[in-house]
mmCIF file with all atom_site columns, C-alpha atoms and ligand atoms in Angstrom:
data_model
loop_
_atom_site.group_PDB
_atom_site.id
_atom_site.type_symbol
_atom_site.label_atom_id
_atom_site.label_alt_id
_atom_site.label_comp_id
_atom_site.label_asym_id
_atom_site.label_entity_id
_atom_site.label_seq_id
_atom_site.pdbx_PDB_ins_code
_atom_site.Cartn_x
_atom_site.Cartn_y
_atom_site.Cartn_z
_atom_site.occupancy
_atom_site.B_iso_or_equiv
_atom_site.pdbx_formal_charge
_atom_site.auth_seq_id
_atom_site.auth_comp_id
_atom_site.auth_asym_id
_atom_site.auth_atom_id
_atom_site.pdbx_PDB_model_num
ATOM   1   C CA  . MET A 1 1   ? 0.000   0.000  0.000   1.00 0.00 ? 27  MET A CA  1
ATOM   2   C CA  . PHE A 1 2   ? 1.245   3.499  -0.839  1.00 0.00 ? 28  PHE A CA  1
ATOM   3   C CA  . ASN A 1 3   ? -0.357  6.320  1.130   1.00 0.00 ? 29  ASN A CA  1
ATOM   4   C CA  . LEU A 1 4   ? 0.420   9.929  0.447   1.00 0.00 ? 30  LEU A CA  1
ATOM   5   C CA  . ILE A 1 5   ? -0.729  13.325 1.656   1.00 0.00 ? 31  ILE A CA  1
ATOM   6   C CA  . LEU A 1 6   ? -1.038  16.214 -0.747  1.00 0.00 ? 32  LEU A CA  1
ATOM   7   C CA  . PHE A 1 7   ? -0.652  19.289 1.416   1.00 0.00 ? 33  PHE A CA  1
ATOM   8   C CA  . GLY A 1 8   ? -0.858  23.040 0.939   1.00 0.00 ? 34  GLY A CA  1
ATOM   9   C CA  . PRO A 1 9   ? -3.014  26.103 1.580   1.00 0.00 ? 35  PRO A CA  1
ATOM   10  C CA  . PRO A 1 10  ? -6.473  26.599 0.027   1.00 0.00 ? 36  PRO A CA  1
ATOM   11  C CA  . GLY A 1 11  ? -6.032  27.261 -3.678  1.00 0.00 ? 37  GLY A CA  1
ATOM   12  C CA  . SER A 1 12  ? -2.630  25.597 -3.934  1.00 0.00 ? 38  SER A CA  1
ATOM   13  C CA  . GLY A 1 13  ? -3.860  23.132 -6.551  1.00 0.00 ? 39  GLY A CA  1
ATOM   14  C CA  . LYS A 1 14  ? -4.428  20.015 -4.458  1.00 0.00 ? 40  LYS A CA  1
ATOM   15  C CA  . GLY A 1 15  ? -7.693  19.082 -6.184  1.00 0.00 ? 41  GLY A CA  1
ATOM   16  C CA  . THR A 1 16  ? -6.309  19.525 -9.710  1.00 0.00 ? 42  THR A CA  1
ATOM   17  C CA  . GLN A 1 17  ? -3.124  17.591 -9.023  1.00 0.00 ? 43  GLN A CA  1
ATOM   18  C CA  . SER A 1 18  ? -4.975  14.871 -7.069  1.00 0.00 ? 44  SER A CA  1
ATOM   19  C CA  . GLU A 1 19  ? -7.042  13.977 -10.136 1.00 0.00 ? 45  GLU A CA  1
ATOM   20  C CA  . LYS A 1 20  ? -3.894  13.488 -12.204 1.00 0.00 ? 46  LYS A CA  1
ATOM   21  C CA  . LEU A 1 21  ? -2.022  11.604 -9.487  1.00 0.00 ? 47  LEU A CA  1
ATOM   22  C CA  . ILE A 1 22  ? -4.792  9.089  -8.741  1.00 0.00 ? 48  ILE A CA  1
ATOM   23  C CA  . ALA A 1 23  ? -5.067  8.328  -12.477 1.00 0.00 ? 49  ALA A CA  1
ATOM   24  C CA  . LYS A 1 24  ? -1.334  7.721  -12.802 1.00 0.00 ? 50  LYS A CA  1
ATOM   25  C CA  . TYR A 1 25  ? -0.749  5.766  -9.583  1.00 0.00 ? 51  TYR A CA  1
ATOM   26  C CA  . GLY A 1 26  ? -4.113  4.021  -9.131  1.00 0.00 ? 52  GLY A CA  1
ATOM   27  C CA  . LEU A 1 27  ? -4.731  5.524  -5.702  1.00 0.00 ? 53  LEU A CA  1
ATOM   28  C CA  . LYS A 1 28  ? -8.075  6.139  -4.021  1.00 0.00 ? 54  LYS A CA  1
ATOM   29  C CA  . HIS A 1 29  ? -8.713  9.902  -3.639  1.00 0.00 ? 55  HIS A CA  1
ATOM   30  C CA  . LEU A 1 30  ? -9.948  10.955 -0.195  1.00 0.00 ? 56  LEU A CA  1
ATOM   31  C CA  . SER A 1 31  ? -10.753 14.674 -0.120  1.00 0.00 ? 57  SER A CA  1
ATOM   32  C CA  . THR A 1 32  ? -12.433 15.804 3.081   1.00 0.00 ? 58  THR A CA  1
ATOM   33  C CA  . GLY A 1 33  ? -13.657 18.952 1.285   1.00 0.00 ? 59  GLY A CA  1
ATOM   34  C CA  . ASP A 1 34  ? -15.403 16.811 -1.373  1.00 0.00 ? 60  ASP A CA  1
ATOM   35  C CA  . LEU A 1 35  ? -16.795 14.417 1.242   1.00 0.00 ? 61  LEU A CA  1
ATOM   36  C CA  . LEU A 1 36  ? -18.169 17.343 3.278   1.00 0.00 ? 62  LEU A CA  1
ATOM   37  C CA  . ARG A 1 37  ? -19.703 19.027 0.218   1.00 0.00 ? 63  ARG A CA  1
ATOM   38  C CA  . SER A 1 38  ? -21.429 15.771 -0.674  1.00 0.00 ? 64  SER A CA  1
ATOM   39  C CA  . GLU A 1 39  ? -22.860 15.543 2.875   1.00 0.00 ? 65  GLU A CA  1
ATOM   40  C CA  . ILE A 1 40  ? -24.112 19.131 2.461   1.00 0.00 ? 66  ILE A CA  1
ATOM   41  C CA  . ARG A 1 41  ? -25.742 18.346 -0.908  1.00 0.00 ? 67  ARG A CA  1
ATOM   42  C CA  . GLU A 1 42  ? -27.556 15.428 0.687   1.00 0.00 ? 68  GLU A CA  1
ATOM   43  C CA  . GLN A 1 43  ? -28.482 17.607 3.678   1.00 0.00 ? 69  GLN A CA  1
ATOM   44  C CA  . THR A 1 44  ? -27.393 14.974 6.199   1.00 0.00 ? 70  THR A CA  1
ATOM   45  C CA  . PRO A 1 45  ? -27.082 15.998 9.876   1.00 0.00 ? 71  PRO A CA  1
ATOM   46  C CA  . LEU A 1 46  ? -23.284 15.906 9.475   1.00 0.00 ? 72  LEU A CA  1
ATOM   47  C CA  . GLY A 1 47  ? -23.539 18.109 6.377   1.00 0.00 ? 73  GLY A CA  1
ATOM   48  C CA  . LYS A 1 48  ? -25.751 20.632 8.125   1.00 0.00 ? 74  LYS A CA  1
ATOM   49  C CA  . GLU A 1 49  ? -23.329 20.889 11.036  1.00 0.00 ? 75  GLU A CA  1
ATOM   50  C CA  . ALA A 1 50  ? -20.307 21.209 8.748   1.00 0.00 ? 76  ALA A CA  1
ATOM   51  C CA  . GLN A 1 51  ? -21.895 23.906 6.617   1.00 0.00 ? 77  GLN A CA  1
ATOM   52  C CA  . ASN A 1 52  ? -21.985 26.402 9.505   1.00 0.00 ? 78  ASN A CA  1
ATOM   53  C CA  . PHE A 1 53  ? -18.197 26.219 9.770   1.00 0.00 ? 79  PHE A CA  1
ATOM   54  C CA  . MET A 1 54  ? -17.431 26.052 6.058   1.00 0.00 ? 80  MET A CA  1
ATOM   55  C CA  . ASP A 1 55  ? -19.544 29.129 5.240   1.00 0.00 ? 81  ASP A CA  1
ATOM   56  C CA  . LYS A 1 56  ? -17.394 31.146 7.648   1.00 0.00 ? 82  LYS A CA  1
ATOM   57  C CA  . GLY A 1 57  ? -14.113 29.762 6.345   1.00 0.00 ? 83  GLY A CA  1
ATOM   58  C CA  . GLN A 1 58  ? -13.497 27.880 9.602   1.00 0.00 ? 84  GLN A CA  1
ATOM   59  C CA  . LEU A 1 59  ? -12.331 24.311 10.018  1.00 0.00 ? 85  LEU A CA  1
ATOM   60  C CA  . VAL A 1 60  ? -14.980 21.694 10.741  1.00 0.00 ? 86  VAL A CA  1
ATOM   61  C CA  . PRO A 1 61  ? -14.454 20.045 14.193  1.00 0.00 ? 87  PRO A CA  1
ATOM   62  C CA  . ASP A 1 62  ? -11.814 17.293 14.247  1.00 0.00 ? 88  ASP A CA  1
ATOM   63  C CA  . GLU A 1 63  ? -14.125 14.500 15.410  1.00 0.00 ? 89  GLU A CA  1
ATOM   64  C CA  . VAL A 1 64  ? -16.414 15.065 12.419  1.00 0.00 ? 90  VAL A CA  1
ATOM   65  C CA  . VAL A 1 65  ? -13.700 14.776 9.764   1.00 0.00 ? 91  VAL A CA  1
ATOM   66  C CA  . ILE A 1 66  ? -11.819 11.997 11.563  1.00 0.00 ? 92  ILE A CA  1
ATOM   67  C CA  . GLY A 1 67  ? -15.029 9.923  11.685  1.00 0.00 ? 93  GLY A CA  1
ATOM   68  C CA  . MET A 1 68  ? -15.585 10.545 7.991   1.00 0.00 ? 94  MET A CA  1
ATOM   69  C CA  . ILE A 1 69  ? -12.049 9.425  7.071   1.00 0.00 ? 95  ILE A CA  1
ATOM   70  C CA  . SER A 1 70  ? -12.269 6.384  9.292   1.00 0.00 ? 96  SER A CA  1
ATOM   71  C CA  . SER A 1 71  ? -15.434 5.216  7.473   1.00 0.00 ? 97  SER A CA  1
ATOM   72  C CA  . ALA A 1 72  ? -13.875 5.948  4.089   1.00 0.00 ? 98  ALA A CA  1
ATOM   73  C CA  . LEU A 1 73  ? -10.880 3.748  4.964   1.00 0.00 ? 99  LEU A CA  1
ATOM   74  C CA  . ASP A 1 74  ? -13.197 0.948  6.080   1.00 0.00 ? 100 ASP A CA  1
ATOM   75  C CA  . ASN A 1 75  ? -15.264 1.279  2.900   1.00 0.00 ? 101 ASN A CA  1
ATOM   76  C CA  . ASN A 1 76  ? -12.212 0.757  0.672   1.00 0.00 ? 102 ASN A CA  1
ATOM   77  C CA  . PRO A 1 77  ? -10.533 -2.370 2.040   1.00 0.00 ? 103 PRO A CA  1
ATOM   78  C CA  . ASN A 1 78  ? -8.943  -3.287 -1.296  1.00 0.00 ? 104 ASN A CA  1
ATOM   79  C CA  . ALA A 1 79  ? -7.417  0.089  -2.186  1.00 0.00 ? 105 ALA A CA  1
ATOM   80  C CA  . LYS A 1 80  ? -3.830  0.016  -3.504  1.00 0.00 ? 106 LYS A CA  1
ATOM   81  C CA  . GLY A 1 81  ? -3.237  3.172  -1.525  1.00 0.00 ? 107 GLY A CA  1
ATOM   82  C CA  . PHE A 1 82  ? -4.851  6.463  -0.565  1.00 0.00 ? 108 PHE A CA  1
ATOM   83  C CA  . LEU A 1 83  ? -4.207  10.034 -1.591  1.00 0.00 ? 109 LEU A CA  1
ATOM   84  C CA  . PHE A 1 84  ? -5.294  12.296 1.272   1.00 0.00 ? 110 PHE A CA  1
ATOM   85  C CA  . ASP A 1 85  ? -6.293  15.760 0.055   1.00 0.00 ? 111 ASP A CA  1
ATOM   86  C CA  . GLY A 1 86  ? -7.264  18.448 2.565   1.00 0.00 ? 112 GLY A CA  1
ATOM   87  C CA  . PHE A 1 87  ? -6.656  16.037 5.440   1.00 0.00 ? 113 PHE A CA  1
ATOM   88  C CA  . PRO A 1 88  ? -5.056  16.042 7.987   1.00 0.00 ? 114 PRO A CA  1
ATOM   89  C CA  . ARG A 1 89  ? -5.557  19.749 8.642   1.00 0.00 ? 115 ARG A CA  1
ATOM   90  C CA  . THR A 1 90  ? -4.738  19.859 12.373  1.00 0.00 ? 116 THR A CA  1
ATOM   91  C CA  . ALA A 1 91  ? -2.179  18.115 14.579  1.00 0.00 ? 117 ALA A CA  1
ATOM   92  C CA  . ALA A 1 92  ? -5.000  16.096 16.205  1.00 0.00 ? 118 ALA A CA  1
ATOM   93  C CA  . GLN A 1 93  ? -6.146  14.894 12.777  1.00 0.00 ? 119 GLN A CA  1
ATOM   94  C CA  . ALA A 1 94  ? -2.576  13.865 11.905  1.00 0.00 ? 120 ALA A CA  1
ATOM   95  C CA  . GLU A 1 95  ? -2.248  11.823 15.081  1.00 0.00 ? 121 GLU A CA  1
ATOM   96  C CA  . ALA A 1 96  ? -5.639  10.181 14.507  1.00 0.00 ? 122 ALA A CA  1
ATOM   97  C CA  . LEU A 1 97  ? -4.698  9.313  10.917  1.00 0.00 ? 123 LEU A CA  1
ATOM   98  C CA  . ASP A 1 98  ? -1.429  7.719  12.020  1.00 0.00 ? 124 ASP A CA  1
ATOM   99  C CA  . LYS A 1 99  ? -3.337  5.523  14.477  1.00 0.00 ? 125 LYS A CA  1
ATOM   100 C CA  . LEU A 1 100 ? -5.882  4.466  11.830  1.00 0.00 ? 126 LEU A CA  1
ATOM   101 C CA  . LEU A 1 101 ? -3.106  3.603  9.371   1.00 0.00 ? 127 LEU A CA  1
ATOM   102 C CA  . GLU A 1 102 ? -1.124  1.762  12.045  1.00 0.00 ? 128 GLU A CA  1
ATOM   103 C CA  . LEU A 1 103 ? -4.031  -0.676 12.291  1.00 0.00 ? 129 LEU A CA  1
ATOM   104 C CA  . LYS A 1 104 ? -3.629  -1.325 8.581   1.00 0.00 ? 130 LYS A CA  1
ATOM   105 C CA  . GLU A 1 105 ? 0.164   -1.464 8.850   1.00 0.00 ? 131 GLU A CA  1
ATOM   106 C CA  . ALA A 1 106 ? 0.292   1.080  6.027   1.00 0.00 ? 132 ALA A CA  1
ATOM   107 C CA  . PRO A 1 107 ? 1.859   4.346  7.201   1.00 0.00 ? 133 PRO A CA  1
ATOM   108 C CA  . ILE A 1 108 ? 2.053   7.600  5.250   1.00 0.00 ? 134 ILE A CA  1
ATOM   109 C CA  . ALA A 1 109 ? 4.924   7.262  2.767   1.00 0.00 ? 135 ALA A CA  1
ATOM   110 C CA  . VAL A 1 110 ? 5.308   10.947 2.020   1.00 0.00 ? 136 VAL A CA  1
ATOM   111 C CA  . MET A 1 111 ? 3.699   14.364 2.406   1.00 0.00 ? 137 MET A CA  1
ATOM   112 C CA  . LEU A 1 112 ? 4.047   16.522 -0.702  1.00 0.00 ? 138 LEU A CA  1
ATOM   113 C CA  . ALA A 1 113 ? 3.616   20.170 0.290   1.00 0.00 ? 139 ALA A CA  1
ATOM   114 C CA  . LEU A 1 114 ? 2.704   22.650 -2.459  1.00 0.00 ? 140 LEU A CA  1
ATOM   115 C CA  . GLU A 1 115 ? 4.143   26.141 -1.994  1.00 0.00 ? 141 GLU A CA  1
ATOM   116 C CA  . VAL A 1 116 ? 2.253   29.074 -3.516  1.00 0.00 ? 142 VAL A CA  1
ATOM   117 C CA  . SER A 1 117 ? 2.416   32.789 -2.670  1.00 0.00 ? 143 SER A CA  1
ATOM   118 C CA  . GLU A 1 118 ? -0.538  34.300 -0.823  1.00 0.00 ? 144 GLU A CA  1
ATOM   119 C CA  . GLU A 1 119 ? -1.245  36.786 -3.604  1.00 0.00 ? 145 GLU A CA  1
ATOM   120 C CA  . GLU A 1 120 ? -1.483  33.952 -6.148  1.00 0.00 ? 146 GLU A CA  1
ATOM   121 C CA  . LEU A 1 121 ? -3.744  31.904 -3.804  1.00 0.00 ? 147 LEU A CA  1
ATOM   122 C CA  . ILE A 1 122 ? -6.311  34.692 -3.492  1.00 0.00 ? 148 ILE A CA  1
ATOM   123 C CA  . LYS A 1 123 ? -6.262  35.291 -7.238  1.00 0.00 ? 149 LYS A CA  1
ATOM   124 C CA  . ARG A 1 124 ? -6.835  31.598 -7.990  1.00 0.00 ? 150 ARG A CA  1
ATOM   125 C CA  . LEU A 1 125 ? -9.624  31.177 -5.420  1.00 0.00 ? 151 LEU A CA  1
ATOM   126 C CA  . LEU A 1 126 ? -11.559 34.244 -6.624  1.00 0.00 ? 152 LEU A CA  1
ATOM   127 C CA  . LYS A 1 127 ? -11.216 32.964 -10.191 1.00 0.00 ? 153 LYS A CA  1
ATOM   128 C CA  . ARG A 1 128 ? -12.424 29.485 -9.155  1.00 0.00 ? 154 ARG A CA  1
ATOM   129 C CA  . GLY A 1 129 ? -15.392 31.165 -7.434  1.00 0.00 ? 155 GLY A CA  1
ATOM   130 C CA  . GLU A 1 130 ? -16.598 32.516 -10.793 1.00 0.00 ? 156 GLU A CA  1
ATOM   131 C CA  . THR A 1 131 ? -17.406 29.000 -11.998 1.00 0.00 ? 157 THR A CA  1
ATOM   132 C CA  . SER A 1 132 ? -17.167 26.478 -9.127  1.00 0.00 ? 158 SER A CA  1
ATOM   133 C CA  . GLY A 1 133 ? -20.485 27.255 -7.473  1.00 0.00 ? 159 GLY A CA  1
ATOM   134 C CA  . ARG A 1 134 ? -18.578 27.231 -4.162  1.00 0.00 ? 160 ARG A CA  1
ATOM   135 C CA  . SER A 1 135 ? -19.820 30.089 -2.005  1.00 0.00 ? 161 SER A CA  1
ATOM   136 C CA  . ASP A 1 136 ? -16.619 29.965 0.073   1.00 0.00 ? 162 ASP A CA  1
ATOM   137 C CA  . ASP A 1 137 ? -14.673 31.047 -3.036  1.00 0.00 ? 163 ASP A CA  1
ATOM   138 C CA  . THR A 1 138 ? -16.697 34.140 -3.944  1.00 0.00 ? 164 THR A CA  1
ATOM   139 C CA  . ASN A 1 139 ? -16.172 36.219 -0.821  1.00 0.00 ? 165 ASN A CA  1
ATOM   140 C CA  . GLU A 1 140 ? -12.698 37.607 -0.238  1.00 0.00 ? 166 GLU A CA  1
ATOM   141 C CA  . SER A 1 141 ? -13.139 37.789 3.548   1.00 0.00 ? 167 SER A CA  1
ATOM   142 C CA  . VAL A 1 142 ? -14.088 34.079 3.692   1.00 0.00 ? 168 VAL A CA  1
ATOM   143 C CA  . ILE A 1 143 ? -11.025 33.284 1.565   1.00 0.00 ? 169 ILE A CA  1
ATOM   144 C CA  . ARG A 1 144 ? -8.814  35.274 3.947   1.00 0.00 ? 170 ARG A CA  1
ATOM   145 C CA  . ALA A 1 145 ? -10.392 33.473 6.935   1.00 0.00 ? 171 ALA A CA  1
ATOM   146 C CA  . ARG A 1 146 ? -9.491  30.112 5.341   1.00 0.00 ? 172 ARG A CA  1
ATOM   147 C CA  . ILE A 1 147 ? -5.912  31.211 4.792   1.00 0.00 ? 173 ILE A CA  1
ATOM   148 C CA  . THR A 1 148 ? -5.741  32.402 8.422   1.00 0.00 ? 174 THR A CA  1
ATOM   149 C CA  . GLU A 1 149 ? -7.060  29.007 9.626   1.00 0.00 ? 175 GLU A CA  1
ATOM   150 C CA  . TYR A 1 150 ? -4.363  27.413 7.485   1.00 0.00 ? 176 TYR A CA  1
ATOM   151 C CA  . HIS A 1 151 ? -1.605  29.457 9.142   1.00 0.00 ? 177 HIS A CA  1
ATOM   152 C CA  . ASN A 1 152 ? -2.993  29.041 12.673  1.00 0.00 ? 178 ASN A CA  1
ATOM   153 C CA  . LYS A 1 153 ? -3.952  25.363 12.677  1.00 0.00 ? 179 LYS A CA  1
ATOM   154 C CA  . THR A 1 154 ? -2.852  23.561 9.532   1.00 0.00 ? 180 THR A CA  1
ATOM   155 C CA  . ALA A 1 155 ? 0.719   24.680 8.827   1.00 0.00 ? 181 ALA A CA  1
ATOM   156 C CA  . VAL A 1 156 ? 1.865   22.769 11.976  1.00 0.00 ? 182 VAL A CA  1
ATOM   157 C CA  . VAL A 1 157 ? 0.819   19.502 10.330  1.00 0.00 ? 183 VAL A CA  1
ATOM   158 C CA  . ALA A 1 158 ? 3.908   19.773 8.096   1.00 0.00 ? 184 ALA A CA  1
ATOM   159 C CA  . ASP A 1 159 ? 6.088   20.065 11.232  1.00 0.00 ? 185 ASP A CA  1
ATOM   160 C CA  . TYR A 1 160 ? 4.451   16.900 12.558  1.00 0.00 ? 186 TYR A CA  1
ATOM   161 C CA  . TYR A 1 161 ? 5.531   14.874 9.489   1.00 0.00 ? 187 TYR A CA  1
ATOM   162 C CA  . LYS A 1 162 ? 8.934   16.630 9.303   1.00 0.00 ? 188 LYS A CA  1
ATOM   163 C CA  . GLN A 1 163 ? 9.951   14.897 12.537  1.00 0.00 ? 189 GLN A CA  1
ATOM   164 C CA  . PHE A 1 164 ? 9.605   11.597 10.637  1.00 0.00 ? 190 PHE A CA  1
ATOM   165 C CA  . ASP A 1 165 ? 11.440  13.029 7.602   1.00 0.00 ? 191 ASP A CA  1
ATOM   166 C CA  . LYS A 1 166 ? 8.378   12.573 5.403   1.00 0.00 ? 192 LYS A CA  1
ATOM   167 C CA  . VAL A 1 167 ? 7.906   16.071 3.952   1.00 0.00 ? 193 VAL A CA  1
ATOM   168 C CA  . GLU A 1 168 ? 8.909   17.196 0.462   1.00 0.00 ? 194 GLU A CA  1
ATOM   169 C CA  . MET A 1 169 ? 8.284   20.821 -0.503  1.00 0.00 ? 195 MET A CA  1
ATOM   170 C CA  . VAL A 1 170 ? 7.178   21.276 -4.104  1.00 0.00 ? 196 VAL A CA  1
ATOM   171 C CA  . LYS A 1 171 ? 6.895   24.574 -5.990  1.00 0.00 ? 197 LYS A CA  1
ATOM   172 C CA  . GLY A 1 172 ? 3.180   24.990 -6.733  1.00 0.00 ? 198 GLY A CA  1
ATOM   173 C CA  . GLU A 1 173 ? 3.508   27.735 -9.361  1.00 0.00 ? 199 GLU A CA  1
ATOM   174 C CA  . GLY A 1 174 ? 4.013   27.133 -13.079 1.00 0.00 ? 200 GLY A CA  1
ATOM   175 C CA  . THR A 1 175 ? 1.900   25.106 -15.509 1.00 0.00 ? 201 THR A CA  1
ATOM   176 C CA  . ILE A 1 176 ? -0.284  22.231 -14.279 1.00 0.00 ? 202 ILE A CA  1
ATOM   177 C CA  . ASP A 1 177 ? 1.976   19.754 -16.061 1.00 0.00 ? 203 ASP A CA  1
ATOM   178 C CA  . GLU A 1 178 ? 5.183   21.262 -14.660 1.00 0.00 ? 204 GLU A CA  1
ATOM   179 C CA  . ILE A 1 179 ? 3.819   20.947 -11.128 1.00 0.00 ? 205 ILE A CA  1
ATOM   180 C CA  . PHE A 1 180 ? 2.527   17.425 -11.842 1.00 0.00 ? 206 PHE A CA  1
ATOM   181 C CA  . ASN A 1 181 ? 5.998   16.363 -13.044 1.00 0.00 ? 207 ASN A CA  1
ATOM   182 C CA  . ARG A 1 182 ? 7.617   17.763 -9.881  1.00 0.00 ? 208 ARG A CA  1
ATOM   183 C CA  . LEU A 1 183 ? 5.164   15.754 -7.756  1.00 0.00 ? 209 LEU A CA  1
ATOM   184 C CA  . CYS A 1 184 ? 5.729   12.551 -9.748  1.00 0.00 ? 210 CYS A CA  1
ATOM   185 C CA  . THR A 1 185 ? 9.511   12.892 -9.369  1.00 0.00 ? 211 THR A CA  1
ATOM   186 C CA  . GLU A 1 186 ? 9.119   12.964 -5.582  1.00 0.00 ? 212 GLU A CA  1
ATOM   187 C CA  . ILE A 1 187 ? 6.706   10.016 -5.539  1.00 0.00 ? 213 ILE A CA  1
ATOM   188 C CA  . ASP A 1 188 ? 8.911   7.896  -7.778  1.00 0.00 ? 214 ASP A CA  1
ATOM   189 C CA  . LYS A 1 189 ? 11.814  8.445  -5.355  1.00 0.00 ? 215 LYS A CA  1
ATOM   190 C CA  . ARG A 1 190 ? 9.803   6.904  -2.544  1.00 0.00 ? 216 ARG A CA  1
ATOM   191 C CA  . ALA A 1 191 ? 7.449   4.380  -4.195  1.00 0.00 ? 217 ALA A CA  1
HETATM 192 P P1  . ADP B 2 .   ? -9.729  24.432 0.111   1.00 0.00 ? 306 ADP B P1  1
HETATM 193 O O1  . ADP B 2 .   ? -8.459  23.611 0.193   1.00 0.00 ? 306 ADP B O1  1
HETATM 194 O O2  . ADP B 2 .   ? -9.839  25.194 -1.152  1.00 0.00 ? 306 ADP B O2  1
HETATM 195 O O3  . ADP B 2 .   ? -9.992  25.257 1.322   1.00 0.00 ? 306 ADP B O3  1
HETATM 196 P P2  . ADP B 2 .   ? -11.420 22.135 0.696   1.00 0.00 ? 306 ADP B P2  1
HETATM 197 O O4  . ADP B 2 .   ? -12.402 21.633 -0.269  1.00 0.00 ? 306 ADP B O4  1
HETATM 198 O O5  . ADP B 2 .   ? -10.278 21.259 1.054   1.00 0.00 ? 306 ADP B O5  1
HETATM 199 O O6  . ADP B 2 .   ? -10.945 23.462 0.006   1.00 0.00 ? 306 ADP B O6  1
HETATM 200 O O7  . ADP B 2 .   ? -12.125 22.554 2.067   1.00 0.00 ? 306 ADP B O7  1
HETATM 201 C C1  . ADP B 2 .   ? -13.244 23.405 2.116   1.00 0.00 ? 306 ADP B C1  1
HETATM 202 C C2  . ADP B 2 .   ? -13.687 23.614 3.568   1.00 0.00 ? 306 ADP B C2  1
HETATM 203 O O8  . ADP B 2 .   ? -14.071 22.335 4.145   1.00 0.00 ? 306 ADP B O8  1
HETATM 204 C C3  . ADP B 2 .   ? -12.625 24.152 4.522   1.00 0.00 ? 306 ADP B C3  1
HETATM 205 O O9  . ADP B 2 .   ? -12.562 25.557 4.501   1.00 0.00 ? 306 ADP B O9  1
HETATM 206 C C4  . ADP B 2 .   ? -13.110 23.586 5.867   1.00 0.00 ? 306 ADP B C4  1
HETATM 207 O O10 . ADP B 2 .   ? -14.167 24.362 6.388   1.00 0.00 ? 306 ADP B O10 1
HETATM 208 C C5  . ADP B 2 .   ? -13.684 22.232 5.507   1.00 0.00 ? 306 ADP B C5  1
HETATM 209 N N1  . ADP B 2 .   ? -12.686 21.138 5.652   1.00 0.00 ? 306 ADP B N1  1
HETATM 210 C C6  . ADP B 2 .   ? -12.182 20.391 4.646   1.00 0.00 ? 306 ADP B C6  1
HETATM 211 N N2  . ADP B 2 .   ? -11.308 19.476 5.122   1.00 0.00 ? 306 ADP B N2  1
HETATM 212 C C7  . ADP B 2 .   ? -11.249 19.663 6.482   1.00 0.00 ? 306 ADP B C7  1
HETATM 213 C C8  . ADP B 2 .   ? -10.514 19.056 7.539   1.00 0.00 ? 306 ADP B C8  1
HETATM 214 N N3  . ADP B 2 .   ? -9.650  18.064 7.326   1.00 0.00 ? 306 ADP B N3  1
HETATM 215 N N4  . ADP B 2 .   ? -10.713 19.510 8.809   1.00 0.00 ? 306 ADP B N4  1
HETATM 216 C C9  . ADP B 2 .   ? -11.582 20.504 9.047   1.00 0.00 ? 306 ADP B C9  1
HETATM 217 N N5  . ADP B 2 .   ? -12.296 21.120 8.091   1.00 0.00 ? 306 ADP B N5  1
HETATM 218 C C10 . ADP B 2 .   ? -12.145 20.721 6.814   1.00 0.00 ? 306 ADP B C10 1
#
């Protein structure tokens, strides 16, 4: 099993690159953002709770997303590996994920961390908001709140994996294919 985390601030290109990576490496894509948006579409109790946080650009409580990931792992017993996108986003989520993967004897192989300037992030998110139908991308103050959450709670997740020497920084600016090739080079070193 090959498990990897694609990491980076909102708008860093995780969703775009995830699609290409799962196709190339045959991994199962687990995006907590996508899972939460699907719960909201179906108006489940979990979705309704999550929406209050997401609309404000705040993180959804840890126990909610950890439960969701735990079920997703159980629902995919035959996966060749998982690509985690948008998860873990807090130190508590990282510790919970390590425990879940320990049970499967399949630790995280590598965290690929996309680096993009703040100015470029805001530009990309506002542009995505024109077509994505995501209300959290149309309002600049919600975008800034998400970037603040990233700095306050999520950036530390990279430090968590650095202690195990599992982090590779990847330049997240350039063409989609240039960035994809940089990511593949790092994966191929470790796979
Ligand atoms: P982006 O990376 O562009 O912010 P996502 O689709 O990953 O987009 O996440 C959208 C929103 O969903 C976040 O702002 C947050 O409210 C919520 N969310 C997604 N993943 C998590 C997570 N692991 N922990 C807490 N909240 C999350």
